[in-house]
PDB file of C-alpha atoms in Angstrom:
ATOM      1  CA  GLU A   1      23.637 -39.386  63.571  1.00 68.00           C
ATOM      2  CA  ALA A   2      21.694 -36.398  62.289  1.00 81.00           C
ATOM      3  CA  GLY A   3      23.042 -34.626  59.227  1.00 93.00           C
ATOM      4  CA  VAL A   4      23.205 -30.916  58.552  1.00 96.00           C
ATOM      5  CA  THR A   5      19.741 -29.418  58.854  1.00 97.00           C
ATOM      6  CA  GLN A   6      18.575 -26.157  57.357  1.00 97.00           C
ATOM      7  CA  SER A   7      15.393 -24.191  57.876  1.00 97.00           C
ATOM      8  CA  PRO A   8      13.186 -23.149  56.340  1.00 97.00           C
ATOM      9  CA  THR A   9      13.165 -25.295  53.222  1.00 96.00           C
ATOM     10  CA  HIS A  10      11.523 -22.567  51.190  1.00 97.00           C
ATOM     11  CA  LEU A  11      11.263 -18.847  51.831  1.00 98.00           C
ATOM     12  CA  ILE A  12       9.443 -16.202  49.824  1.00 98.00           C
ATOM     13  CA  LYS A  13      10.212 -12.562  50.514  1.00 98.00           C
ATOM     14  CA  THR A  14       9.489  -9.222  48.946  1.00 98.00           C
ATOM     15  CA  ARG A  15      12.233  -6.998  47.560  1.00 98.00           C
ATOM     16  CA  GLY A  16      13.660  -4.809  50.329  1.00 98.00           C
ATOM     17  CA  GLN A  17      12.765  -7.195  53.145  1.00 98.00           C
ATOM     18  CA  GLN A  18      15.161  -9.175  55.305  1.00 98.00           C
ATOM     19  CA  ALA A  19      15.619 -12.941  55.262  1.00 98.00           C
ATOM     20  CA  THR A  20      17.017 -15.172  57.993  1.00 98.00           C
ATOM     21  CA  LEU A  21      18.214 -18.674  57.192  1.00 98.00           C
ATOM     22  CA  ARG A  22      19.264 -21.195  59.805  1.00 98.00           C
ATOM     23  CA  CYS A  23      21.661 -24.105  59.880  1.00 98.00           C
ATOM     24  CA  SER A  24      22.450 -26.803  62.441  1.00 98.00           C
ATOM     25  CA  PRO A  25      25.739 -28.618  61.837  1.00 96.00           C
ATOM     26  CA  ILE A  26      26.541 -32.249  62.411  1.00 95.00           C
ATOM     27  CA  SER A  27      27.311 -32.971  66.052  1.00 94.00           C
ATOM     28  CA  GLY A  28      31.018 -32.468  66.703  1.00 91.00           C
ATOM     29  CA  HIS A  29      31.528 -30.136  63.745  1.00 93.00           C
ATOM     30  CA  THR A  30      32.650 -26.642  64.643  1.00 92.00           C
ATOM     31  CA  SER A  31      32.898 -25.118  61.165  1.00 93.00           C
ATOM     32  CA  VAL A  32      29.879 -23.891  59.223  1.00 94.00           C
ATOM     33  CA  TYR A  33      30.010 -22.661  55.639  1.00 95.00           C
ATOM     34  CA  TRP A  34      27.383 -20.838  53.618  1.00 97.00           C
ATOM     35  CA  TYR A  35      27.130 -20.979  49.843  1.00 96.00           C
ATOM     36  CA  GLN A  36      24.810 -19.369  47.344  1.00 97.00           C
ATOM     37  CA  GLN A  37      23.735 -21.296  44.270  1.00 96.00           C
ATOM     38  CA  ALA A  38      21.930 -19.013  41.880  1.00 93.00           C
ATOM     39  CA  LEU A  39      20.473 -20.469  38.709  1.00 86.00           C
ATOM     40  CA  GLY A  40      23.225 -21.061  36.176  1.00 75.00           C
ATOM     41  CA  LEU A  41      25.988 -19.621  38.376  1.00 76.00           C
ATOM     42  CA  GLY A  42      27.280 -22.602  40.312  1.00 84.00           C
ATOM     43  CA  LEU A  43      28.129 -22.481  44.003  1.00 92.00           C
ATOM     44  CA  GLN A  44      29.551 -19.241  45.312  1.00 93.00           C
ATOM     45  CA  PHE A  45      31.176 -19.131  48.744  1.00 93.00           C
ATOM     46  CA  LEU A  46      29.524 -16.681  51.139  1.00 96.00           C
ATOM     47  CA  LEU A  47      30.786 -17.079  54.696  1.00 95.00           C
ATOM     48  CA  TRP A  48      32.766 -19.399  56.940  1.00 93.00           C
ATOM     49  CA  TYR A  49      32.302 -19.542  60.701  1.00 94.00           C
ATOM     50  CA  ASP A  50      34.306 -21.508  63.180  1.00 91.00           C
ATOM     51  CA  GLU A  51      34.236 -21.448  66.977  1.00 91.00           C
ATOM     52  CA  GLY A  52      31.842 -18.539  66.864  1.00 92.00           C
ATOM     53  CA  GLU A  53      33.960 -16.297  64.675  1.00 93.00           C
ATOM     54  CA  GLU A  54      33.855 -15.328  61.027  1.00 94.00           C
ATOM     55  CA  ARG A  55      36.957 -16.862  59.418  1.00 91.00           C
ATOM     56  CA  ASN A  56      36.508 -15.978  55.771  1.00 91.00           C
ATOM     57  CA  ARG A  57      34.122 -14.129  53.540  1.00 93.00           C
ATOM     58  CA  GLY A  58      33.354 -14.405  49.850  1.00 92.00           C
ATOM     59  CA  ASN A  59      32.837 -11.577  47.398  1.00 93.00           C
ATOM     60  CA  PHE A  60      29.385 -10.513  48.572  1.00 96.00           C
ATOM     61  CA  PRO A  61      28.110  -7.128  49.789  1.00 97.00           C
ATOM     62  CA  PRO A  62      27.835  -6.379  53.532  1.00 96.00           C
ATOM     63  CA  ARG A  63      24.083  -6.888  53.499  1.00 97.00           C
ATOM     64  CA  PHE A  64      24.939 -10.587  53.598  1.00 98.00           C
ATOM     65  CA  SER A  65      25.910 -11.327  57.179  1.00 97.00           C
ATOM     66  CA  GLY A  66      25.609 -14.027  59.750  1.00 97.00           C
ATOM     67  CA  ARG A  67      26.707 -15.423  63.030  1.00 97.00           C
ATOM     68  CA  GLN A  68      27.502 -18.650  64.780  1.00 97.00           C
ATOM     69  CA  PHE A  69      26.085 -19.510  68.171  1.00 97.00           C
ATOM     70  CA  PRO A  70      27.817 -21.286  71.081  1.00 96.00           C
ATOM     71  CA  ASN A  71      26.193 -24.579  70.020  1.00 95.00           C
ATOM     72  CA  TYR A  72      27.793 -24.066  66.559  1.00 96.00           C
ATOM     73  CA  SER A  73      24.492 -23.529  64.767  1.00 97.00           C
ATOM     74  CA  SER A  74      24.484 -20.580  62.430  1.00 98.00           C
ATOM     75  CA  GLU A  75      22.258 -17.932  60.899  1.00 98.00           C
ATOM     76  CA  LEU A  76      22.607 -16.217  57.568  1.00 98.00           C
ATOM     77  CA  ASN A  77      20.924 -12.830  57.281  1.00 98.00           C
ATOM     78  CA  VAL A  78      20.295 -11.077  54.018  1.00 98.00           C
ATOM     79  CA  ASN A  79      19.150  -7.477  54.325  1.00 98.00           C
ATOM     80  CA  ALA A  80      17.533  -5.244  51.707  1.00 98.00           C
ATOM     81  CA  LEU A  81      16.682  -8.205  49.508  1.00 98.00           C
ATOM     82  CA  GLU A  82      17.113  -7.835  45.771  1.00 97.00           C
ATOM     83  CA  LEU A  83      15.570  -9.960  43.044  1.00 97.00           C
ATOM     84  CA  GLU A  84      18.968 -11.442  42.189  1.00 95.00           C
ATOM     85  CA  ASP A  85      19.268 -12.829  45.720  1.00 97.00           C
ATOM     86  CA  SER A  86      16.832 -15.534  44.657  1.00 97.00           C
ATOM     87  CA  ALA A  87      18.843 -18.730  44.924  1.00 97.00           C
ATOM     88  CA  LEU A  88      19.399 -21.975  46.773  1.00 96.00           C
ATOM     89  CA  TYR A  89      21.404 -21.294  49.932  1.00 97.00           C
ATOM     90  CA  LEU A  90      23.420 -24.256  51.095  1.00 96.00           C
ATOM     91  CA  CYS A  91      24.983 -24.720  54.484  1.00 96.00           C
ATOM     92  CA  ALA A  92      27.808 -27.175  55.123  1.00 95.00           C
ATOM     93  CA  SER A  93      29.694 -28.253  58.213  1.00 94.00           C
ATOM     94  CA  SER A  94      33.020 -29.889  58.856  1.00 91.00           C
ATOM     95  CA  ARG A  95      35.462 -30.646  61.619  1.00 88.00           C
ATOM     96  CA  ARG A  96      37.875 -27.790  62.118  1.00 74.00           C
ATOM     97  CA  GLY A  97      41.563 -28.204  61.780  1.00 56.00           C
ATOM     98  CA  ASP A  98      42.066 -29.949  58.494  1.00 65.00           C
ATOM     99  CA  ARG A  99      41.007 -28.011  55.441  1.00 67.00           C
ATOM    100  CA  ASN A 100      41.085 -31.225  53.457  1.00 73.00           C
ATOM    101  CA  THR A 101      38.326 -32.776  55.524  1.00 80.00           C
ATOM    102  CA  GLU A 102      35.112 -33.260  53.637  1.00 86.00           C
ATOM    103  CA  ALA A 103      32.247 -30.900  54.289  1.00 89.00           C
ATOM    104  CA  PHE A 104      28.715 -32.234  54.611  1.00 93.00           C
ATOM    105  CA  PHE A 105      25.844 -30.230  53.211  1.00 94.00           C
ATOM    106  CA  GLY A 106      22.274 -29.641  54.219  1.00 95.00           C
ATOM    107  CA  GLN A 107      19.354 -29.817  51.841  1.00 94.00           C
ATOM    108  CA  GLY A 108      19.346 -26.062  51.336  1.00 95.00           C
ATOM    109  CA  THR A 109      16.927 -23.176  51.677  1.00 97.00           C
ATOM    110  CA  ARG A 110      15.380 -21.975  48.470  1.00 96.00           C
ATOM    111  CA  LEU A 111      14.914 -18.223  48.732  1.00 98.00           C
ATOM    112  CA  THR A 112      12.636 -16.497  46.271  1.00 98.00           C
ATOM    113  CA  VAL A 113      12.513 -12.707  46.174  1.00 98.00           C
ATOM    114  CA  VAL A 114       9.494 -11.216  44.415  1.00 97.00           C
TER     115      VAL A 114
ATOM    116  CA  ALA B   1      44.110 -17.307  41.680  1.00 58.00           C
ATOM    117  CA  GLN B   2      42.826 -20.766  42.470  1.00 76.00           C
ATOM    118  CA  LYS B   3      40.421 -22.126  39.901  1.00 89.00           C
ATOM    119  CA  ILE B   4      38.481 -25.302  39.237  1.00 93.00           C
ATOM    120  CA  THR B   5      37.439 -26.015  35.653  1.00 95.00           C
ATOM    121  CA  GLN B   6      34.835 -28.490  34.493  1.00 96.00           C
ATOM    122  CA  THR B   7      34.574 -28.295  30.740  1.00 95.00           C
ATOM    123  CA  GLN B   8      31.601 -30.602  30.197  1.00 95.00           C
ATOM    124  CA  PRO B   9      28.286 -28.807  30.865  1.00 93.00           C
ATOM    125  CA  GLY B  10      26.376 -32.013  30.134  1.00 95.00           C
ATOM    126  CA  MET B  11      27.093 -35.677  29.563  1.00 95.00           C
ATOM    127  CA  PHE B  12      25.002 -38.659  28.539  1.00 97.00           C
ATOM    128  CA  VAL B  13      25.818 -42.265  29.391  1.00 97.00           C
ATOM    129  CA  GLN B  14      24.023 -45.517  28.815  1.00 97.00           C
ATOM    130  CA  GLU B  15      22.949 -47.410  31.885  1.00 97.00           C
ATOM    131  CA  LYS B  16      25.584 -49.947  33.065  1.00 97.00           C
ATOM    132  CA  GLU B  17      28.378 -48.217  31.151  1.00 97.00           C
ATOM    133  CA  ALA B  18      31.273 -46.236  32.667  1.00 97.00           C
ATOM    134  CA  VAL B  19      31.603 -42.478  32.336  1.00 97.00           C
ATOM    135  CA  THR B  20      34.401 -40.009  33.043  1.00 97.00           C
ATOM    136  CA  LEU B  21      33.718 -36.479  34.238  1.00 98.00           C
ATOM    137  CA  ASP B  22      36.575 -34.033  33.753  1.00 97.00           C
ATOM    138  CA  CYS B  23      38.055 -31.649  36.289  1.00 96.00           C
ATOM    139  CA  THR B  24      41.203 -29.560  36.072  1.00 95.00           C
ATOM    140  CA  TYR B  25      42.511 -27.310  38.775  1.00 92.00           C
ATOM    141  CA  ASP B  26      44.920 -24.449  39.017  1.00 89.00           C
ATOM    142  CA  THR B  27      46.671 -23.929  42.329  1.00 81.00           C
ATOM    143  CA  SER B  28      50.116 -22.923  43.552  1.00 77.00           C
ATOM    144  CA  ASP B  29      49.508 -24.569  46.904  1.00 78.00           C
ATOM    145  CA  PRO B  30      51.903 -27.553  47.317  1.00 75.00           C
ATOM    146  CA  SER B  31      49.405 -29.408  49.490  1.00 75.00           C
ATOM    147  CA  TYR B  32      45.792 -29.560  48.410  1.00 82.00           C
ATOM    148  CA  GLY B  33      42.834 -31.822  48.185  1.00 87.00           C
ATOM    149  CA  LEU B  34      40.176 -32.391  45.576  1.00 91.00           C
ATOM    150  CA  PHE B  35      36.588 -33.296  46.286  1.00 94.00           C
ATOM    151  CA  TRP B  36      33.727 -34.504  44.154  1.00 97.00           C
ATOM    152  CA  TYR B  37      30.121 -33.898  45.096  1.00 96.00           C
ATOM    153  CA  LYS B  38      26.848 -35.052  43.573  1.00 97.00           C
ATOM    154  CA  GLN B  39      23.790 -32.824  43.544  1.00 95.00           C
ATOM    155  CA  PRO B  40      20.494 -34.534  42.665  1.00 95.00           C
ATOM    156  CA  SER B  41      17.489 -32.457  41.667  1.00 91.00           C
ATOM    157  CA  SER B  42      16.508 -32.285  45.335  1.00 89.00           C
ATOM    158  CA  GLY B  43      19.382 -29.844  45.872  1.00 89.00           C
ATOM    159  CA  GLU B  44      21.441 -31.491  48.594  1.00 89.00           C
ATOM    160  CA  MET B  45      25.169 -31.837  47.919  1.00 93.00           C
ATOM    161  CA  ILE B  46      26.392 -35.383  48.545  1.00 95.00           C
ATOM    162  CA  PHE B  47      30.089 -36.019  49.179  1.00 94.00           C
ATOM    163  CA  LEU B  48      31.429 -38.742  46.891  1.00 96.00           C
ATOM    164  CA  ILE B  49      35.204 -38.982  47.015  1.00 95.00           C
ATOM    165  CA  TYR B  50      38.381 -37.164  48.055  1.00 93.00           C
ATOM    166  CA  GLN B  51      41.931 -37.138  46.690  1.00 92.00           C
ATOM    167  CA  GLY B  52      44.860 -35.617  48.538  1.00 88.00           C
ATOM    168  CA  SER B  53      47.732 -34.219  46.522  1.00 85.00           C
ATOM    169  CA  TYR B  54      50.243 -36.413  48.346  1.00 86.00           C
ATOM    170  CA  ASP B  55      48.204 -39.606  48.137  1.00 86.00           C
ATOM    171  CA  GLN B  56      50.199 -42.273  46.353  1.00 84.00           C
ATOM    172  CA  GLN B  57      47.224 -44.038  44.885  1.00 90.00           C
ATOM    173  CA  ASN B  58      44.108 -42.875  43.118  1.00 92.00           C
ATOM    174  CA  ALA B  59      41.131 -42.702  45.438  1.00 93.00           C
ATOM    175  CA  THR B  60      38.325 -45.214  45.050  1.00 94.00           C
ATOM    176  CA  GLU B  61      34.946 -45.407  46.764  1.00 94.00           C
ATOM    177  CA  GLY B  62      32.624 -48.114  45.539  1.00 96.00           C
ATOM    178  CA  ARG B  63      31.683 -47.328  41.934  1.00 97.00           C
ATOM    179  CA  TYR B  64      33.510 -44.011  42.095  1.00 97.00           C
ATOM    180  CA  SER B  65      37.201 -43.608  41.388  1.00 96.00           C
ATOM    181  CA  LEU B  66      39.499 -40.702  40.646  1.00 96.00           C
ATOM    182  CA  ASN B  67      41.888 -40.578  37.729  1.00 93.00           C
ATOM    183  CA  PHE B  68      44.372 -38.211  39.377  1.00 92.00           C
ATOM    184  CA  GLN B  69      47.131 -36.860  37.147  1.00 91.00           C
ATOM    185  CA  LYS B  70      49.135 -34.393  39.166  1.00 88.00           C
ATOM    186  CA  ALA B  71      51.405 -33.245  36.336  1.00 88.00           C
ATOM    187  CA  ARG B  72      48.371 -32.396  34.225  1.00 90.00           C
ATOM    188  CA  LYS B  73      46.517 -30.944  37.213  1.00 90.00           C
ATOM    189  CA  SER B  74      43.502 -33.084  36.530  1.00 93.00           C
ATOM    190  CA  ALA B  75      41.280 -35.128  38.818  1.00 94.00           C
ATOM    191  CA  ASN B  76      38.670 -36.811  36.676  1.00 96.00           C
ATOM    192  CA  LEU B  77      35.823 -38.741  38.278  1.00 97.00           C
ATOM    193  CA  VAL B  78      35.088 -42.169  36.870  1.00 98.00           C
ATOM    194  CA  ILE B  79      31.700 -43.731  37.566  1.00 98.00           C
ATOM    195  CA  SER B  80      31.529 -47.398  36.702  1.00 97.00           C
ATOM    196  CA  ALA B  81      28.370 -49.343  35.886  1.00 96.00           C
ATOM    197  CA  SER B  82      26.171 -46.246  35.690  1.00 97.00           C
ATOM    198  CA  GLN B  83      22.734 -46.419  37.258  1.00 97.00           C
ATOM    199  CA  LEU B  84      19.640 -44.333  36.588  1.00 97.00           C
ATOM    200  CA  GLY B  85      20.037 -42.827  40.063  1.00 96.00           C
ATOM    201  CA  ASP B  86      23.402 -41.394  39.033  1.00 98.00           C
ATOM    202  CA  SER B  87      21.613 -38.754  36.964  1.00 98.00           C
ATOM    203  CA  ALA B  88      22.545 -35.514  38.713  1.00 97.00           C
ATOM    204  CA  MET B  89      24.903 -32.545  38.713  1.00 96.00           C
ATOM    205  CA  TYR B  90      28.482 -33.362  39.648  1.00 97.00           C
ATOM    206  CA  PHE B  91      30.845 -30.781  41.102  1.00 97.00           C
ATOM    207  CA  CYS B  92      34.586 -30.826  41.551  1.00 96.00           C
ATOM    208  CA  ALA B  93      35.888 -28.687  44.416  1.00 93.00           C
ATOM    209  CA  SER B  94      39.035 -27.790  46.311  1.00 90.00           C
ATOM    210  CA  PRO B  95      39.851 -25.756  49.430  1.00 85.00           C
ATOM    211  CA  TRP B  96      40.524 -22.090  48.772  1.00 78.00           C
ATOM    212  CA  GLY B  97      44.208 -21.716  49.592  1.00 72.00           C
ATOM    213  CA  SER B  98      44.744 -22.098  53.316  1.00 70.00           C
ATOM    214  CA  GLN B  99      41.081 -21.475  54.059  1.00 74.00           C
ATOM    215  CA  GLY B 100      38.578 -24.138  54.958  1.00 77.00           C
ATOM    216  CA  ASN B 101      35.923 -23.170  52.451  1.00 84.00           C
ATOM    217  CA  LEU B 102      35.723 -24.837  49.057  1.00 88.00           C
ATOM    218  CA  ILE B 103      35.720 -23.373  45.595  1.00 90.00           C
ATOM    219  CA  PHE B 104      33.664 -25.254  43.060  1.00 93.00           C
ATOM    220  CA  GLY B 105      33.705 -25.851  39.357  1.00 94.00           C
ATOM    221  CA  LYS B 106      30.596 -25.008  37.354  1.00 93.00           C
ATOM    222  CA  GLY B 107      29.505 -28.638  37.371  1.00 95.00           C
ATOM    223  CA  THR B 108      28.590 -31.311  34.860  1.00 97.00           C
ATOM    224  CA  LYS B 109      25.044 -32.516  34.398  1.00 96.00           C
ATOM    225  CA  LEU B 110      25.071 -36.282  33.931  1.00 98.00           C
ATOM    226  CA  SER B 111      22.095 -38.013  32.397  1.00 98.00           C
ATOM    227  CA  VAL B 112      21.921 -41.803  32.468  1.00 97.00           C
ATOM    228  CA  LYS B 113      19.819 -43.329  29.713  1.00 97.00           C
ATOM    229  CA  PRO B 114      17.992 -46.638  30.216  1.00 95.00           C
TER     230      PRO B 114
END
């Protein structure tokens, strides 16, 4: 069974540009979560999608947005990139319904803004 | 507000010895779960072990076990017979209230010495 896959692995963008990160969940998982892990700041929750809808949002500005497609894959879009957006972006998926079900993570996309 | 605290930024352990990584949590939710994840230098978060608040026994999973003390609100991870491959960041996490997303502690960097 394939795990959570993220693309691209690395992404370099210029300040002010837009970045699009992609995530494919484990088969049978309907929930997708996005986290940002900036250097020295730990994992910060960004967005949670389930069944195509945004279910919860972390304390991030609106230029961080995303969506979930009918096949449960997801995109994270970051507009008007700033230098401090440089971070590892991790996607996780889980089965919906039980919040105490473990989430499985992808290998991450390392975004560098120059 | 819900909070996960890991007070040990870094830990050293000799190969083949046991080590305990601390985690305390602060929640008013009567039903909750606690997760531990391992993050090697490659970046991927690997699920290790889960403890539910109503579980009668401490969770165990191979060389990993949880020392769960509900009254003290602590869920410490015990790794027995440490191996060089255990060198990594370790994160304690819990669901955010009724939401599916996790909140994480700041992590502990474990270094296993040969």
